[in-house]
PDB file of C-alpha atoms in Angstrom:
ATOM      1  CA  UNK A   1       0.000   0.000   0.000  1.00 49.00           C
ATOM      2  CA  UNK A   2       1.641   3.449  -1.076  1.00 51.00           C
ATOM      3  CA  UNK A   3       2.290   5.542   1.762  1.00 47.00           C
ATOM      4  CA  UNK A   4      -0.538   8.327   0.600  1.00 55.00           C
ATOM      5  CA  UNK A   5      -3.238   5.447   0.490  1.00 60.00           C
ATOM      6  CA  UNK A   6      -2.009   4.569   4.126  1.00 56.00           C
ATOM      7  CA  UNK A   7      -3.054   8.009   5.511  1.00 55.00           C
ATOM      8  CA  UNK A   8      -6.309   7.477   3.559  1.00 60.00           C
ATOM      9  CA  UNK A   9      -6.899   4.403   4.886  1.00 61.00           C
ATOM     10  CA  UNK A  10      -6.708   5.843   8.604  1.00 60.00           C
ATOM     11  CA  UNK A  11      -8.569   8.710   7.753  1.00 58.00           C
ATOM     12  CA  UNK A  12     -11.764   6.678   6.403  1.00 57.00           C
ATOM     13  CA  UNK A  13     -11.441   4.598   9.498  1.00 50.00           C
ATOM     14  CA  UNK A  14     -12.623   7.489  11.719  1.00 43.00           C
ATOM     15  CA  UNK A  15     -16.229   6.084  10.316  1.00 41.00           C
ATOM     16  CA  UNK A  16     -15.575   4.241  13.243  1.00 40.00           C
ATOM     17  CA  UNK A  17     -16.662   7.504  15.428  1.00 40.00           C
ATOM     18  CA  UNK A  18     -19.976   7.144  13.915  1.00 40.00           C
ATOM     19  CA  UNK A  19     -20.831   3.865  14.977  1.00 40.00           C
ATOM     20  CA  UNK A  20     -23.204   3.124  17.735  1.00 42.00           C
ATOM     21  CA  UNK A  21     -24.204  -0.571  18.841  1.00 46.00           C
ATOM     22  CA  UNK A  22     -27.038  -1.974  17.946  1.00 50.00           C
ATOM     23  CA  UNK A  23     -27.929   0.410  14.745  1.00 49.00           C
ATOM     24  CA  UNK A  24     -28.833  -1.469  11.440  1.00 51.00           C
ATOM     25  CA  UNK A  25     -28.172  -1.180   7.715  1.00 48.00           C
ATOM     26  CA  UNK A  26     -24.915   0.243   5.784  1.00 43.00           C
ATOM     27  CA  UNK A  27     -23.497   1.987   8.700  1.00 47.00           C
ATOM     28  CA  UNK A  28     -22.353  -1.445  10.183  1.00 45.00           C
ATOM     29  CA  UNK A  29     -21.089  -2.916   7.479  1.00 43.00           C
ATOM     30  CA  UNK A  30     -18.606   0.374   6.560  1.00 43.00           C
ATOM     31  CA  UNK A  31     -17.343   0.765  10.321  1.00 43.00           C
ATOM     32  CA  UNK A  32     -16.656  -3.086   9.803  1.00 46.00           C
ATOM     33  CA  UNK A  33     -14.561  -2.561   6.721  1.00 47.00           C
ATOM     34  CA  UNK A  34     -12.813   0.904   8.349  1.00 69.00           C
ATOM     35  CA  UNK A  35     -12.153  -1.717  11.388  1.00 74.00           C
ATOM     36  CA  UNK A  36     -10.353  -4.015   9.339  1.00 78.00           C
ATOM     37  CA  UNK A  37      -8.603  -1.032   6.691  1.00 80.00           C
ATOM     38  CA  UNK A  38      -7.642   0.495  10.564  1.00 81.00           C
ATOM     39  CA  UNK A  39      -6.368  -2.772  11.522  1.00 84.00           C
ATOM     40  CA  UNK A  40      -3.950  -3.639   8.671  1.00 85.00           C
ATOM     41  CA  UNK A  41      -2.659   0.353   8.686  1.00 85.00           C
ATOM     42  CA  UNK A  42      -1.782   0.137  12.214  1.00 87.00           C
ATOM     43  CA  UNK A  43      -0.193  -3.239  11.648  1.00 88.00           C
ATOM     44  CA  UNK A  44       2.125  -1.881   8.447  1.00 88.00           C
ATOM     45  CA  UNK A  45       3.381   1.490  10.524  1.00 88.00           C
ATOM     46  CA  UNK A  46       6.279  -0.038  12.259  1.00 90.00           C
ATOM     47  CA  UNK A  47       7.803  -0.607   8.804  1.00 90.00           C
ATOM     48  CA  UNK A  48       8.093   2.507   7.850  1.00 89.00           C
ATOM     49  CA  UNK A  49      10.785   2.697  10.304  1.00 93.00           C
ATOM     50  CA  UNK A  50      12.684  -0.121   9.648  1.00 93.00           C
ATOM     51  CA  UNK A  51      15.876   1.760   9.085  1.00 94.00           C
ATOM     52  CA  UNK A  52      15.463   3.947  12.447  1.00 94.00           C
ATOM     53  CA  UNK A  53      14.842   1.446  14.800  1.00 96.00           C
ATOM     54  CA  UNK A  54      16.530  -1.753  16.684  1.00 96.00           C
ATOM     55  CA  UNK A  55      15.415  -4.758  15.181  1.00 95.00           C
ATOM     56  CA  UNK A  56      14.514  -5.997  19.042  1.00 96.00           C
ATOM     57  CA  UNK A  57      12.386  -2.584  19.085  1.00 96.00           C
ATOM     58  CA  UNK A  58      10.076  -3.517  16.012  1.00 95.00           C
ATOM     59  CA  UNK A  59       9.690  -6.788  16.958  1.00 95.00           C
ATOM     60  CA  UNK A  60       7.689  -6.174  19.936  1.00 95.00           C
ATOM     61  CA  UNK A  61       5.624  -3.392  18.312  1.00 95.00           C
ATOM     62  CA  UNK A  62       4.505  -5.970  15.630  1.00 92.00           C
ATOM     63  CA  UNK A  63       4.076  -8.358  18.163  1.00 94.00           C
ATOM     64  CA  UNK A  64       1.460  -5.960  19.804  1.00 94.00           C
ATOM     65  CA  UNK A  65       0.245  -5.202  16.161  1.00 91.00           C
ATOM     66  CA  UNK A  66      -0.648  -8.595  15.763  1.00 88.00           C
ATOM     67  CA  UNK A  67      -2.158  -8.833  18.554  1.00 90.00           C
ATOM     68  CA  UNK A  68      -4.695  -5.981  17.833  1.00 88.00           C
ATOM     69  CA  UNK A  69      -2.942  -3.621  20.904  1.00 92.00           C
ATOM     70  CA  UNK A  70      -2.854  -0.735  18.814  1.00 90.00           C
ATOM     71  CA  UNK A  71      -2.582   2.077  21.931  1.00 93.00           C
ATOM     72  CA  UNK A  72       0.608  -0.270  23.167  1.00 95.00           C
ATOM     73  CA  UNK A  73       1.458   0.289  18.976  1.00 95.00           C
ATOM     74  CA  UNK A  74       1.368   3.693  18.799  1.00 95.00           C
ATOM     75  CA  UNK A  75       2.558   4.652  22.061  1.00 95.00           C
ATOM     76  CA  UNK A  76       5.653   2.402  21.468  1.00 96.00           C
ATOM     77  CA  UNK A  77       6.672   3.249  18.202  1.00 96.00           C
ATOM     78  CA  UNK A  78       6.273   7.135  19.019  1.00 96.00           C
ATOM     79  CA  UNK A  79       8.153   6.482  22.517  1.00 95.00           C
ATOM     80  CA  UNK A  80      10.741   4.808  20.362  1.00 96.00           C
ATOM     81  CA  UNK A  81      11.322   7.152  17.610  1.00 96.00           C
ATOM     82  CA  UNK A  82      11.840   9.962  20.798  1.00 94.00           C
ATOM     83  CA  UNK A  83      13.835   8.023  22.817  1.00 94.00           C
ATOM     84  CA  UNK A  84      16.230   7.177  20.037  1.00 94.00           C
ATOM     85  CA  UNK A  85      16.175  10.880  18.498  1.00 93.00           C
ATOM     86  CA  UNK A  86      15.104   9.568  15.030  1.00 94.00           C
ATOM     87  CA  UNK A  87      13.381  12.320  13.085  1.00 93.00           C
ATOM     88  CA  UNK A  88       9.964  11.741  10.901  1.00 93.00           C
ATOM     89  CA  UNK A  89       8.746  13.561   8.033  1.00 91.00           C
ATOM     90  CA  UNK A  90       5.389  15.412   7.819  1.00 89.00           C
ATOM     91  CA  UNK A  91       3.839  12.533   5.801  1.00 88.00           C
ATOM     92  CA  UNK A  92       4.741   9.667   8.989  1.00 90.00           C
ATOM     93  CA  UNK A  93       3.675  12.391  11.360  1.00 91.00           C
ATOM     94  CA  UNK A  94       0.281  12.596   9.829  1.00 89.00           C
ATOM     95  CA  UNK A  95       0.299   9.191   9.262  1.00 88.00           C
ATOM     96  CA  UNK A  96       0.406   8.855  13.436  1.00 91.00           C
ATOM     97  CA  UNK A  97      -1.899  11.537  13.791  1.00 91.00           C
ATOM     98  CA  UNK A  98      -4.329   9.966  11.359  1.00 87.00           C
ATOM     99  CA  UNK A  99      -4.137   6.730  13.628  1.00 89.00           C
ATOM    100  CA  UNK A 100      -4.179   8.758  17.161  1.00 90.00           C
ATOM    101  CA  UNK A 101      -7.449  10.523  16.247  1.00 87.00           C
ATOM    102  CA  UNK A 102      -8.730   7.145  14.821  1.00 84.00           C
ATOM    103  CA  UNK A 103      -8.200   5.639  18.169  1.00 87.00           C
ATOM    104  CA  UNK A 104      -9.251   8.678  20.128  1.00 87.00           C
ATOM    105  CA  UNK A 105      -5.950   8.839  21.234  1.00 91.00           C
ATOM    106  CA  UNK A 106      -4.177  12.150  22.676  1.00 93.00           C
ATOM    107  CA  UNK A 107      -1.750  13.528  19.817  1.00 93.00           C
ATOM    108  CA  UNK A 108       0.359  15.617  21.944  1.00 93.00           C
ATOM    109  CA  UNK A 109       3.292  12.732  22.172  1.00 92.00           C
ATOM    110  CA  UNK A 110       3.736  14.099  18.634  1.00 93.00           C
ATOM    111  CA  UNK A 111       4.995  17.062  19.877  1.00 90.00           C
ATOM    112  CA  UNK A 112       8.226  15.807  21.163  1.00 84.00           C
ATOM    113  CA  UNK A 113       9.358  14.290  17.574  1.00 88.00           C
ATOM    114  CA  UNK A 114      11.861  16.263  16.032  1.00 87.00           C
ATOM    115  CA  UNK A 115      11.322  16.751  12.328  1.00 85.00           C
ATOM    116  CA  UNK A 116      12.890  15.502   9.160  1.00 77.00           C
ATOM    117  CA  UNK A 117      13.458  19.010   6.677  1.00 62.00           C
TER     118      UNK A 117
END
């Protein structure tokens, strides 16, 4: 998946927002698909990073991928990319915003990534 259909993919997912249990028709079905497009975008972040981070590192974030722990995801791999001073570009950062905001997470531990010019 090209990196532009990746922040796509996590934006569409916020359909998941919308959802309410126990409503009817289309709107389950899409927040089903956005689920799964949510799923497999979390679980393809940690390569993007590959060449930034210990091997050991982005083994245990895909291990939490895989197991559907996508806070424990995203909180590691932007813990990670701090703690070892490895810069992102704009495109990863909204890429980790897109997937915060899915999640309802807080993006301020975006703040503290230092920027690739």
């Amino acid at each position: 998946m090209p990196r532009h259909e990746l922040v796509q993919t996590l934006r569409r997912s916020l359909l998941i927002r919308t959802w309410r249990p126990g409503r009817r028709g289309s709107t389950c079905e899409t927040v089903r698909v956005g689920h799964r497009e949510l799923a497999l975008a979390i679980r393809r972040l940690p390569e993007r990073f590959t060449d930034r981070l210990p091997d050991r590192t982005l083994q245990r974030i895909s291990i939490a991928a895989s197991g559907g722990q996508w806070q424990q995801v995203l909180d590691d791999l932007i813990g990670s990319l701090h703690a070892y001073n490895q810069p992102v570009t704009v495109e990863e950062r909204d890429q980790l915003r897109a997937a915060l905001e899915a999640l309802r997470l807080p993006i301020a531990p975006l703040h503290d990534l230092d920027m690739r010019r």
